[in-house]
């Protein structure tokens, strides 16, 4: 190391000390767990630790694909929930932002925004609590309304066929309003003279929405879309853990929930860590690919 | 121009306003229903008579909630966790962000990369759990605070903010004999109130609403935060009345409205403050979004 480096280090000594707690945090809670991923290739036992546990190579990965009957179902459920989210939960805030932008009375617009932001602040437990109780076959309001309309009560929380709808619908309810923020910010950046020019050229309102407002927020749409594609292997599993029950596993059980059960409830650490690592590797490839795509299509990249 | 608003345009406006009103109703209805059900006669809630407004007013469901010692205990725990986490997060994050905002700092890029890499790679659920377990943090309040102490996004947002502060003020403080820590606490942090407010609120609401870390790290009932207690009552359905073992039919039925009153008690603080803190969140989301 050169002399001026030493001098710089000594001069800023106090600054380095200041960073110490933060750096320790990153080492202990971020980097040590990365190292801990090694247990995926072991028969890890807490008593023996990483150094003492027996190495088994790719055994757990092979077991997952050959001996776990649910493996493909877990992957399928994870991907399908993501696809449904992409199809329904992703476009919803785009549409809402366009409609909000067309409201002429500012006060009314603010009111709608404030109301639609509200669910974002509720906890997952509260949301799932409402869903489960509203859908109760005996006392839930939804089934009371169905009966009133002459429809047989539905056992929503016992029929796998309903799970994806319930998951995605509650997701839309919670994220719709909040999701408009970035789009509205993009719309606010659109040059107002564009609208004037378009009106001069005889463009009607729908043409203005399509060719100016929508085009104005398109870069944000593309970036968020690509970002979402990169997260196809992730899902809000904390919500699923609250929402599902064993009768719904056919559609509700995803890789993360499986890792949680096998690892933390059955204490099968190595196997669960291996499944988690498999998911993380696919996820990483997707994120990198998504970033490449973003670099090509939009102006900015994701990092 | 205004005069020339076409018929189609006006039809669209009417349609749009109607749609937005329906949207507002859809957003508000579940919350209004929970509020109404929590103060209605339980029989009328269970048989579906209560649809929007409360019927046969009664506050017995709230009496039951407040008579439950664990609701107070878990409320206290949540407040404790939220206050400690918010204070600790703001302090440790700014202690790390402040040096990183100094362009002259040797190794700045390396440390930034060291932090940023954790957004791409992480050990995952099981290895992180094992670290927390082996540090002996299970069943201590630190298990729900320390593993989420620094959020890398917040670190970067704060660093960007600190970079914009005028260097001269710090120089003046240094000449007056202020140490680095003193400069941070007395000059830099007071000048950074907007960003501290935003990050503090994000941290506080996240901790207030979180349940998963408590679910996996805390096994003692005395340490449960509000959200875990709420889950046990509202989703798992094991309310205090049942565990007391004295439950008659009426008591068991009452659980239905107790679920709603518990949701209200848990969500009320957030529902009350959110209109006022909304703008900080919108700002924060936009800062994060531009980076994202």
Coordinates of C-alpha atoms in Angstrom, one line a residue:
Chain A
X1 CA 0.0 0.0 0.0
X2 CA 1.2 3.4 -0.9
X3 CA 2.1 6.1 1.6
X4 CA -0.7 8.5 0.8
X5 CA -3.2 5.6 1.4
X6 CA -1.9 5.1 4.9
X7 CA -2.2 8.8 5.5
X8 CA -5.8 8.8 4.1
X9 CA -6.7 5.9 6.3
X10 CA -5.2 7.5 9.4
X11 CA -6.9 10.9 8.6
X12 CA -10.3 9.2 8.3
X13 CA -9.9 6.7 11.1
X14 CA -12.9 8.1 12.9
X15 CA -15.1 7.6 9.9
X16 CA -14.1 4.0 9.6
X17 CA -14.9 3.4 13.2
X18 CA -18.3 5.0 12.6
X19 CA -19.1 2.4 9.9
X20 CA -18.1 -0.6 12.1
X21 CA -21.5 -1.5 13.4
X22 CA -23.0 -1.4 9.9
X23 CA -20.2 -3.5 8.4
X24 CA -20.5 -6.0 11.2
X25 CA -24.2 -6.2 10.5
X26 CA -23.6 -7.0 6.8
X27 CA -21.0 -9.6 7.6
X28 CA -23.0 -11.4 10.3
X29 CA -26.5 -11.2 8.8
X30 CA -25.8 -11.1 5.1
X31 CA -22.4 -12.7 4.4
X32 CA -22.3 -15.4 7.0
X33 CA -25.7 -16.8 5.8
X34 CA -24.3 -16.8 2.2
X35 CA -21.5 -19.0 3.5
X36 CA -24.1 -21.0 5.4
X37 CA -25.6 -22.0 2.0
X38 CA -22.9 -24.7 2.1
X39 CA -25.1 -26.8 4.3
X40 CA -27.2 -27.5 1.2
X41 CA -24.4 -29.9 0.3
X42 CA -24.2 -31.6 3.7
X43 CA -26.2 -33.5 6.2
X44 CA -26.0 -30.6 8.5
X45 CA -26.6 -31.1 12.2
X46 CA -26.6 -28.2 14.6
X47 CA -24.4 -30.0 17.1
X48 CA -21.6 -30.7 14.5
X49 CA -21.8 -27.4 12.8
X50 CA -20.6 -26.7 9.2
X51 CA -17.1 -28.0 9.9
X52 CA -18.2 -31.3 11.4
X53 CA -21.2 -32.2 9.3
X54 CA -20.9 -34.8 6.6
X55 CA -20.7 -33.7 2.9
X56 CA -23.2 -35.3 0.6
X57 CA -22.7 -33.3 -2.6
X58 CA -25.8 -32.8 -4.7
X59 CA -27.9 -35.5 -2.9
X60 CA -30.6 -33.0 -1.6
X61 CA -31.0 -31.5 -5.0
X62 CA -31.4 -34.9 -6.6
X63 CA -33.8 -35.9 -3.9
X64 CA -35.9 -32.9 -4.5
X65 CA -36.4 -33.7 -8.1
X66 CA -36.6 -37.4 -7.9
X67 CA -38.0 -38.3 -4.5
X68 CA -40.3 -35.3 -3.7
X69 CA -43.6 -36.0 -5.4
X70 CA -44.6 -32.4 -5.1
X71 CA -41.5 -30.9 -6.6
X72 CA -43.0 -30.0 -10.0
X73 CA -46.3 -28.9 -8.4
X74 CA -44.3 -26.5 -6.2
X75 CA -42.5 -25.0 -9.2
X76 CA -45.8 -24.9 -11.1
X77 CA -47.7 -23.2 -8.3
X78 CA -44.9 -20.6 -7.8
X79 CA -44.8 -19.8 -11.5
X80 CA -48.6 -19.8 -12.0
X81 CA -49.2 -17.4 -9.1
X82 CA -46.6 -15.1 -10.6
X83 CA -48.2 -15.3 -14.1
X84 CA -51.6 -14.5 -12.7
X85 CA -50.1 -11.5 -10.8
X86 CA -48.5 -10.3 -14.0
X87 CA -51.7 -10.7 -15.9
X88 CA -54.0 -9.0 -13.4
X89 CA -52.2 -7.3 -10.6
X90 CA -49.6 -5.7 -12.8
X91 CA -51.8 -3.8 -15.4
X92 CA -54.4 -2.7 -12.7
X93 CA -52.4 0.3 -11.4
X94 CA -51.5 1.3 -14.9
X95 CA -55.1 1.6 -15.8
X96 CA -55.9 3.3 -12.5
X97 CA -53.1 5.9 -13.0
X98 CA -54.5 6.7 -16.5
X99 CA -58.0 7.1 -15.1
X100 CA -56.9 9.2 -12.1
X101 CA -55.0 11.5 -14.4
X102 CA -58.2 12.2 -16.3
X103 CA -60.1 13.4 -13.2
X104 CA -60.6 17.1 -13.4
X105 CA -61.5 18.0 -9.8
X106 CA -58.3 17.9 -7.9
X107 CA -59.9 17.4 -4.5
X108 CA -61.9 14.4 -5.7
X109 CA -58.7 13.0 -7.2
X110 CA -56.9 13.4 -4.0
X111 CA -59.7 11.7 -2.1
X112 CA -59.7 8.7 -4.5
X113 CA -55.9 8.5 -4.1
X114 CA -55.9 8.6 -0.3
X115 CA -58.6 6.0 -0.1
X116 CA -56.9 3.6 -2.6
X117 CA -53.6 4.0 -0.7
X118 CA -55.2 2.8 2.5
X119 CA -54.9 -1.0 2.2
X120 CA -51.2 -0.6 1.6
X121 CA -50.8 0.3 5.3
X122 CA -52.7 -2.7 6.6
X123 CA -50.6 -5.6 7.8
X124 CA -50.6 -9.0 6.1
X125 CA -52.2 -10.5 9.1
X126 CA -55.1 -8.0 9.0
X127 CA -55.7 -8.5 5.3
X128 CA -55.6 -12.3 5.6
X129 CA -57.8 -12.1 8.7
X130 CA -60.4 -10.2 6.7
X131 CA -60.2 -12.6 3.8
X132 CA -60.6 -15.7 5.9
X133 CA -63.5 -14.3 7.9
X134 CA -65.3 -12.8 5.0
X135 CA -65.1 -16.1 3.1
X136 CA -66.2 -18.3 6.0
X137 CA -68.8 -20.7 4.8
X138 CA -71.1 -20.3 7.8
X139 CA -70.7 -16.7 9.0
X140 CA -68.8 -14.9 6.3
X141 CA -70.5 -12.0 4.5
X142 CA -69.5 -13.2 1.1
X143 CA -71.5 -16.4 1.4
X144 CA -74.4 -14.6 3.0
X145 CA -74.6 -12.4 -0.1
X146 CA -74.2 -15.5 -2.4
X147 CA -77.1 -17.2 -0.6
X148 CA -79.2 -14.0 -0.9
X149 CA -78.5 -14.2 -4.7
X150 CA -79.6 -17.9 -4.7
X151 CA -76.2 -19.3 -5.0
X152 CA -75.0 -22.3 -2.9
X153 CA -72.4 -21.3 -0.2
X154 CA -68.9 -22.0 -1.3
X155 CA -66.2 -23.5 0.9
X156 CA -63.6 -21.0 -0.3
X157 CA -60.8 -21.9 2.1
X158 CA -61.2 -25.7 1.4
X159 CA -61.3 -25.7 -2.4
X160 CA -57.9 -25.5 -4.1
X161 CA -59.6 -24.1 -7.2
X162 CA -60.3 -20.8 -5.5
X163 CA -56.9 -20.2 -4.0
X164 CA -55.3 -18.4 -6.9
X165 CA -58.3 -16.1 -7.3
X166 CA -58.4 -15.2 -3.7
X167 CA -54.6 -14.6 -3.5
X168 CA -54.4 -12.4 -6.6
X169 CA -57.7 -10.5 -5.8
X170 CA -56.5 -9.7 -2.3
X171 CA -53.2 -8.7 -3.7
X172 CA -54.8 -6.3 -6.2
X173 CA -57.0 -4.8 -3.4
X174 CA -53.9 -4.1 -1.3
X175 CA -51.5 -2.9 -4.0
X176 CA -53.7 -1.2 -6.6
X177 CA -53.6 2.3 -5.2
X178 CA -50.0 2.4 -4.0
X179 CA -48.9 0.9 -7.3
X180 CA -50.0 4.1 -9.2
X181 CA -47.5 6.4 -7.4
X182 CA -44.6 5.8 -9.8
X183 CA -46.9 5.9 -12.9
X184 CA -48.4 9.2 -11.7
X185 CA -44.9 10.6 -11.1
X186 CA -44.0 9.7 -14.7
X187 CA -47.3 11.2 -16.0
X188 CA -46.5 14.4 -14.1
X189 CA -43.3 14.7 -16.0
X190 CA -45.0 14.7 -19.4
X191 CA -44.6 18.1 -21.2
X192 CA -48.0 19.8 -21.1
X193 CA -47.3 21.5 -24.5
X194 CA -47.6 18.0 -26.1
X195 CA -51.3 17.9 -25.2
X196 CA -51.8 21.4 -26.6
X197 CA -50.1 20.5 -29.9
X198 CA -52.1 17.3 -30.1
X199 CA -55.4 19.2 -29.6
X200 CA -54.4 21.6 -32.3
X201 CA -53.9 18.6 -34.6
X202 CA -57.4 17.5 -33.7
X203 CA -56.6 14.6 -31.4
X204 CA -59.5 13.6 -29.2
X205 CA -59.2 12.6 -25.5
X206 CA -58.7 8.9 -26.1
X207 CA -56.0 9.6 -28.6
X208 CA -54.3 11.9 -26.2
X209 CA -54.4 9.3 -23.4
X210 CA -53.0 6.7 -25.7
X211 CA -50.4 8.6 -27.6
X212 CA -49.2 11.1 -24.9
X213 CA -50.1 10.0 -21.4
X214 CA -49.5 6.3 -21.9
X215 CA -46.4 6.8 -24.0
X216 CA -45.1 9.2 -21.3
X217 CA -45.2 6.5 -18.7
X218 CA -44.2 3.7 -20.9
X219 CA -40.5 3.7 -19.8
X220 CA -41.6 3.2 -16.2
X221 CA -44.1 0.5 -17.3
X222 CA -41.3 -1.4 -19.1
X223 CA -38.8 -1.1 -16.2
X224 CA -41.4 -2.4 -13.7
X225 CA -42.5 -5.1 -16.0
X226 CA -38.9 -6.3 -16.5
X227 CA -38.3 -6.1 -12.8
X228 CA -41.4 -8.3 -12.3
X229 CA -40.2 -10.8 -14.8
X230 CA -37.0 -11.0 -12.8
X231 CA -39.0 -12.0 -9.7
X232 CA -40.9 -14.8 -11.3
X233 CA -39.6 -17.3 -8.7
X234 CA -40.5 -15.2 -5.7
X235 CA -43.9 -14.9 -4.2
X236 CA -45.4 -13.3 -1.2
X237 CA -45.0 -16.5 0.8
X238 CA -45.6 -14.8 4.2
X239 CA -49.1 -14.1 3.1
X240 CA -49.5 -17.7 1.8
X241 CA -48.3 -19.1 5.1
X242 CA -51.2 -17.2 6.8
X243 CA -53.7 -17.9 4.1
X244 CA -53.3 -21.6 3.2
X245 CA -54.1 -24.9 4.9
X246 CA -53.2 -28.4 4.0
X247 CA -56.4 -28.9 1.9
X248 CA -55.2 -26.1 -0.4
X249 CA -51.6 -27.4 -1.0
X250 CA -52.5 -28.5 -4.6
X251 CA -52.6 -24.8 -5.7
X252 CA -51.3 -22.9 -2.7
X253 CA -48.0 -24.6 -1.8
X254 CA -45.1 -22.8 -3.4
X255 CA -41.3 -23.4 -3.1
X256 CA -40.9 -20.8 -0.3
X257 CA -43.7 -22.3 1.9
X258 CA -42.3 -25.8 1.3
X259 CA -38.8 -24.6 2.4
X260 CA -40.4 -23.0 5.5
X261 CA -42.2 -26.2 6.5
X262 CA -39.4 -28.6 5.8
X263 CA -36.7 -26.3 7.2
X264 CA -38.2 -24.6 10.2
X265 CA -41.1 -26.9 11.2
X266 CA -39.5 -30.3 10.5
X267 CA -35.9 -28.9 11.1
X268 CA -34.7 -30.6 7.9
X269 CA -32.2 -27.8 7.5
X270 CA -29.9 -29.1 4.7
X271 CA -32.7 -30.3 2.4
X272 CA -34.7 -27.1 2.9
X273 CA -31.6 -24.9 2.3
X274 CA -30.9 -26.9 -0.9
X275 CA -34.4 -26.2 -2.2
X276 CA -34.0 -22.6 -1.3
X277 CA -30.7 -22.4 -3.1
X278 CA -32.2 -24.0 -6.2
X279 CA -34.8 -21.3 -6.2
X280 CA -32.3 -18.5 -5.5
X281 CA -30.1 -19.6 -8.4
X282 CA -33.0 -19.6 -10.9
X283 CA -34.1 -16.3 -9.5
X284 CA -30.6 -14.8 -9.9
X285 CA -30.4 -15.9 -13.5
X286 CA -33.9 -14.3 -14.1
X287 CA -32.9 -11.0 -12.5
X288 CA -29.6 -10.8 -14.5
X289 CA -31.5 -11.7 -17.7
X290 CA -34.2 -9.1 -16.9
X291 CA -31.6 -6.4 -16.3
X292 CA -30.0 -7.2 -19.7
X293 CA -33.4 -6.9 -21.3
X294 CA -34.0 -3.6 -19.5
X295 CA -30.7 -2.2 -20.7
X296 CA -31.8 -3.0 -24.2
X297 CA -35.4 -1.8 -24.1
X298 CA -35.4 1.1 -21.7
X299 CA -32.9 3.8 -21.1
X300 CA -31.8 2.8 -17.7
X301 CA -30.8 -0.5 -16.1
X302 CA -32.0 -1.7 -12.7
X303 CA -28.8 -1.0 -10.9
Chain B
X1 CA -61.0 25.0 -25.8
X2 CA -63.3 24.1 -22.8
X3 CA -66.4 24.9 -24.8
X4 CA -65.5 22.4 -27.4
X5 CA -65.5 19.4 -24.9
X6 CA -67.2 16.9 -27.0
X7 CA -70.1 14.7 -26.0
X8 CA -67.9 11.6 -26.0
X9 CA -65.5 13.4 -23.7
X10 CA -68.3 14.2 -21.2
X11 CA -69.6 10.7 -21.3
X12 CA -66.1 9.5 -20.5
X13 CA -65.9 11.9 -17.6
X14 CA -69.2 10.6 -16.1
X15 CA -68.1 7.0 -16.6
X16 CA -64.7 7.7 -15.0
X17 CA -66.1 9.4 -12.0
X18 CA -68.6 6.6 -11.5
X19 CA -65.9 4.0 -11.8
X20 CA -63.7 5.9 -9.2
X21 CA -66.6 6.0 -6.8
X22 CA -67.1 2.3 -7.2
X23 CA -63.4 1.8 -6.6
X24 CA -63.5 3.9 -3.4
X25 CA -66.5 1.8 -2.2
X26 CA -64.5 -1.4 -2.9
X27 CA -61.5 -0.1 -1.0
X28 CA -63.5 1.1 1.9
X29 CA -66.2 -1.5 2.2
X30 CA -64.1 -4.2 4.0
X31 CA -62.9 -1.8 6.5
X32 CA -66.3 -0.3 7.2
X33 CA -67.7 -3.8 7.5
X34 CA -65.1 -4.8 10.0
X35 CA -65.8 -1.6 12.0
X36 CA -69.6 -2.3 11.9
X37 CA -69.4 -5.9 12.7
X38 CA -67.1 -5.2 15.7
X39 CA -69.9 -3.1 17.4
X40 CA -72.9 -5.2 16.4
X41 CA -74.8 -7.9 18.0
X42 CA -72.9 -11.1 17.3
X43 CA -76.0 -13.0 16.2
X44 CA -76.8 -10.5 13.5
X45 CA -73.2 -10.6 12.2
X46 CA -73.1 -14.4 12.0
X47 CA -76.5 -14.7 10.3
X48 CA -75.6 -12.0 7.8
X49 CA -78.1 -9.3 8.8
X50 CA -75.2 -6.9 9.2
X51 CA -74.1 -5.9 5.7
X52 CA -72.8 -2.3 6.0
X53 CA -74.0 -0.4 9.0
X54 CA -73.9 -1.7 12.6
X55 CA -77.0 -3.3 14.0
X56 CA -78.0 -3.6 17.7
X57 CA -75.0 -1.6 19.0
X58 CA -72.9 -3.3 21.6
X59 CA -69.3 -2.9 22.8
X60 CA -69.0 -6.3 24.4
X61 CA -66.5 -7.4 21.7
X62 CA -64.2 -4.6 22.7
X63 CA -64.7 -5.3 26.4
X64 CA -63.5 -8.9 25.7
X65 CA -60.5 -7.6 23.7
X66 CA -59.5 -5.2 26.5
X67 CA -60.0 -7.8 29.2
X68 CA -57.5 -10.1 27.4
X69 CA -54.1 -9.5 29.2
X70 CA -52.2 -10.7 26.2
X71 CA -53.5 -8.0 23.9
X72 CA -52.0 -5.4 26.2
X73 CA -48.8 -7.4 26.5
X74 CA -48.4 -7.9 22.8
X75 CA -49.3 -4.2 22.1
X76 CA -46.6 -3.2 24.5
X77 CA -44.2 -5.5 22.8
X78 CA -45.0 -4.2 19.4
X79 CA -44.5 -0.6 20.6
X80 CA -41.2 -1.5 22.2
X81 CA -39.9 -3.4 19.1
X82 CA -41.0 -0.5 16.8
X83 CA -39.4 2.2 18.9
X84 CA -36.1 0.4 19.4
X85 CA -35.9 -0.8 15.8
X86 CA -36.6 2.7 14.4
X87 CA -34.1 4.4 16.6
X88 CA -31.4 1.7 16.1
X89 CA -32.0 1.6 12.3
X90 CA -31.8 5.4 11.9
X91 CA -28.6 5.6 14.1
X92 CA -26.7 2.7 12.5
X93 CA -27.8 3.5 9.0
X94 CA -26.7 7.1 9.2
X95 CA -23.4 6.1 10.9
X96 CA -22.7 4.0 7.9
X97 CA -24.1 6.4 5.3
X98 CA -22.3 9.4 6.5
X99 CA -18.7 8.2 5.8
X100 CA -19.9 6.7 2.5
X101 CA -21.1 10.2 1.5
X102 CA -17.5 11.5 1.7
X103 CA -15.9 11.2 -1.8
X104 CA -12.4 11.3 -0.4
X105 CA -13.0 8.1 1.7
X106 CA -10.6 5.4 0.7
X107 CA -12.4 2.1 -0.1
X108 CA -15.7 3.9 -0.6
X109 CA -16.6 2.0 -3.8
X110 CA -15.6 -1.3 -2.3
X111 CA -17.8 -0.8 0.8
X112 CA -20.7 0.3 -1.4
X113 CA -20.4 -2.8 -3.6
X114 CA -20.1 -4.9 -0.5
X115 CA -23.5 -3.6 0.7
X116 CA -25.1 -3.5 -2.8
X117 CA -24.2 -7.2 -3.5
X118 CA -26.5 -8.3 -0.7
X119 CA -29.4 -7.0 -2.7
X120 CA -28.6 -9.6 -5.4
X121 CA -27.3 -12.5 -3.3
X122 CA -28.5 -13.6 0.1
X123 CA -28.2 -16.8 2.1
X124 CA -32.0 -17.4 2.2
X125 CA -34.4 -18.3 4.9
X126 CA -32.7 -21.4 6.4
X127 CA -29.0 -20.1 6.7
X128 CA -30.2 -16.8 8.1
X129 CA -32.3 -18.6 10.7
X130 CA -29.3 -20.7 11.7
X131 CA -27.2 -17.6 12.2
X132 CA -29.8 -16.0 14.4
X133 CA -30.1 -19.3 16.3
X134 CA -26.4 -19.8 16.8
X135 CA -26.0 -16.2 18.1
X136 CA -28.4 -17.2 20.8
X137 CA -30.9 -14.6 19.7
X138 CA -34.0 -16.9 19.6
X139 CA -36.5 -15.8 22.1
X140 CA -34.9 -12.4 22.7
X141 CA -36.2 -9.1 21.3
X142 CA -33.0 -8.8 19.3
X143 CA -34.2 -11.6 17.0
X144 CA -36.9 -9.3 15.5
X145 CA -34.7 -6.2 15.5
X146 CA -31.1 -6.9 14.6
X147 CA -31.4 -9.1 11.4
X148 CA -33.4 -6.3 9.7
X149 CA -31.4 -3.5 11.2
X150 CA -30.1 -2.0 7.9
X151 CA -32.0 -1.9 4.7
X152 CA -29.6 -1.4 1.8
X153 CA -32.1 0.8 -0.1
X154 CA -32.4 3.1 2.9
X155 CA -28.6 3.2 3.3
X156 CA -28.3 4.3 -0.3
X157 CA -31.0 6.9 -0.1
X158 CA -29.5 8.3 3.0
X159 CA -26.0 8.4 1.5
X160 CA -27.3 10.3 -1.5
X161 CA -29.0 12.8 0.8
X162 CA -25.9 13.3 2.9
X163 CA -23.8 13.9 -0.2
X164 CA -25.9 17.0 -1.0
X165 CA -25.3 18.7 2.4
X166 CA -22.8 21.6 2.3
X167 CA -19.4 20.6 3.4
X168 CA -18.7 24.0 5.0
X169 CA -21.0 23.4 7.9
X170 CA -19.2 20.3 8.9
X171 CA -15.9 22.0 8.5
X172 CA -17.1 24.7 10.9
X173 CA -18.2 22.1 13.4
X174 CA -14.8 20.3 13.2
X175 CA -12.9 23.5 13.8
X176 CA -15.2 24.1 16.8
X177 CA -13.9 20.8 18.2
X178 CA -16.8 18.5 17.2
X179 CA -15.8 14.9 16.7
X180 CA -17.1 12.8 13.8
X181 CA -19.9 11.4 15.9
X182 CA -20.7 14.8 17.3
X183 CA -20.9 16.3 13.8
X184 CA -23.2 13.5 12.6
X185 CA -25.5 13.8 15.6
X186 CA -25.5 17.6 16.0
X187 CA -25.1 18.9 12.4
X188 CA -25.8 16.3 9.8
X189 CA -28.8 14.5 11.3
X190 CA -30.7 17.6 12.2
X191 CA -30.2 18.9 8.6
X192 CA -31.5 15.6 7.3
X193 CA -34.9 15.6 9.0
X194 CA -36.9 14.9 5.8
X195 CA -35.0 11.8 4.8
X196 CA -34.8 10.5 8.4
X197 CA -38.5 11.0 8.8
X198 CA -39.3 9.0 5.6
X199 CA -36.9 6.2 6.5
X200 CA -38.0 6.2 10.1
X201 CA -41.7 5.9 9.1
X202 CA -41.0 3.1 6.6
X203 CA -39.1 1.2 9.3
X204 CA -41.7 1.8 11.9
X205 CA -44.7 0.7 9.8
X206 CA -42.8 -2.3 8.6
X207 CA -41.9 -3.4 12.1
X208 CA -45.4 -2.7 13.4
X209 CA -47.0 -4.8 10.6
X210 CA -44.4 -7.6 10.5
X211 CA -45.1 -11.1 11.9
X212 CA -42.8 -13.5 10.1
X213 CA -39.6 -12.9 12.0
X214 CA -41.6 -13.1 15.3
X215 CA -43.2 -16.4 14.1
X216 CA -39.9 -18.1 13.4
X217 CA -37.8 -16.5 16.2
X218 CA -40.1 -16.0 19.1
X219 CA -41.7 -19.0 20.9
X220 CA -42.5 -17.4 24.3
X221 CA -46.0 -16.0 24.5
X222 CA -44.6 -13.1 26.7
X223 CA -42.6 -11.9 23.7
X224 CA -45.3 -12.1 21.0
X225 CA -45.9 -8.9 19.1
X226 CA -49.4 -7.7 18.3
X227 CA -49.5 -9.3 14.8
X228 CA -48.8 -12.8 16.2
X229 CA -51.5 -12.4 18.8
X230 CA -53.8 -11.1 16.1
X231 CA -53.0 -14.1 13.9
X232 CA -53.8 -16.5 16.7
X233 CA -57.2 -14.9 17.4
X234 CA -58.3 -13.9 13.9
X235 CA -56.9 -16.6 11.7
X236 CA -56.1 -19.6 13.9
X237 CA -59.2 -18.8 16.0
X238 CA -57.8 -19.6 19.4
X239 CA -59.1 -16.7 21.4
X240 CA -58.5 -15.9 25.0
X241 CA -62.0 -17.1 25.9
X242 CA -61.3 -20.6 24.6
X243 CA -58.0 -20.9 26.3
X244 CA -59.6 -19.9 29.6
X245 CA -61.7 -23.0 29.2
X246 CA -64.8 -21.4 30.6
X247 CA -66.4 -20.9 27.2
X248 CA -70.1 -21.5 26.8
X249 CA -71.9 -21.5 23.5
X250 CA -72.6 -17.8 23.7
X251 CA -68.9 -17.1 24.5
X252 CA -67.8 -19.2 21.5
X253 CA -70.2 -17.3 19.3
X254 CA -69.0 -14.0 20.6
X255 CA -65.5 -14.9 19.2
X256 CA -66.8 -14.0 15.8
X257 CA -67.2 -10.3 16.7
X258 CA -64.1 -10.4 18.9
X259 CA -62.1 -11.2 15.8
X260 CA -63.4 -8.0 14.2
X261 CA -62.8 -5.9 17.2
X262 CA -59.3 -7.3 17.5
X263 CA -58.6 -6.3 13.9
X264 CA -59.9 -2.8 14.6
X265 CA -57.7 -2.5 17.7
X266 CA -54.7 -3.6 15.8
X267 CA -55.2 -1.5 12.7
X268 CA -56.6 1.6 14.3
X269 CA -53.3 3.4 15.0
X270 CA -52.2 3.0 11.4
X271 CA -55.6 4.0 10.0
X272 CA -55.5 7.1 12.2
X273 CA -52.0 8.3 11.3
X274 CA -51.8 7.2 7.7
X275 CA -53.5 10.2 6.1
X276 CA -50.8 12.4 7.8
X277 CA -47.8 10.3 7.0
X278 CA -48.9 9.4 3.5
X279 CA -46.9 12.1 1.8
X280 CA -43.6 10.9 3.4
X281 CA -44.3 7.5 2.0
X282 CA -45.1 8.8 -1.4
X283 CA -41.8 10.7 -1.4
X284 CA -39.9 7.7 -0.2
X285 CA -41.4 5.4 -2.8
X286 CA -40.5 7.9 -5.5
X287 CA -36.9 8.2 -4.3
X288 CA -36.6 4.4 -4.2
X289 CA -38.4 4.1 -7.5
X290 CA -36.2 6.4 -9.5
X291 CA -33.2 4.4 -8.3
X292 CA -35.1 1.1 -9.0

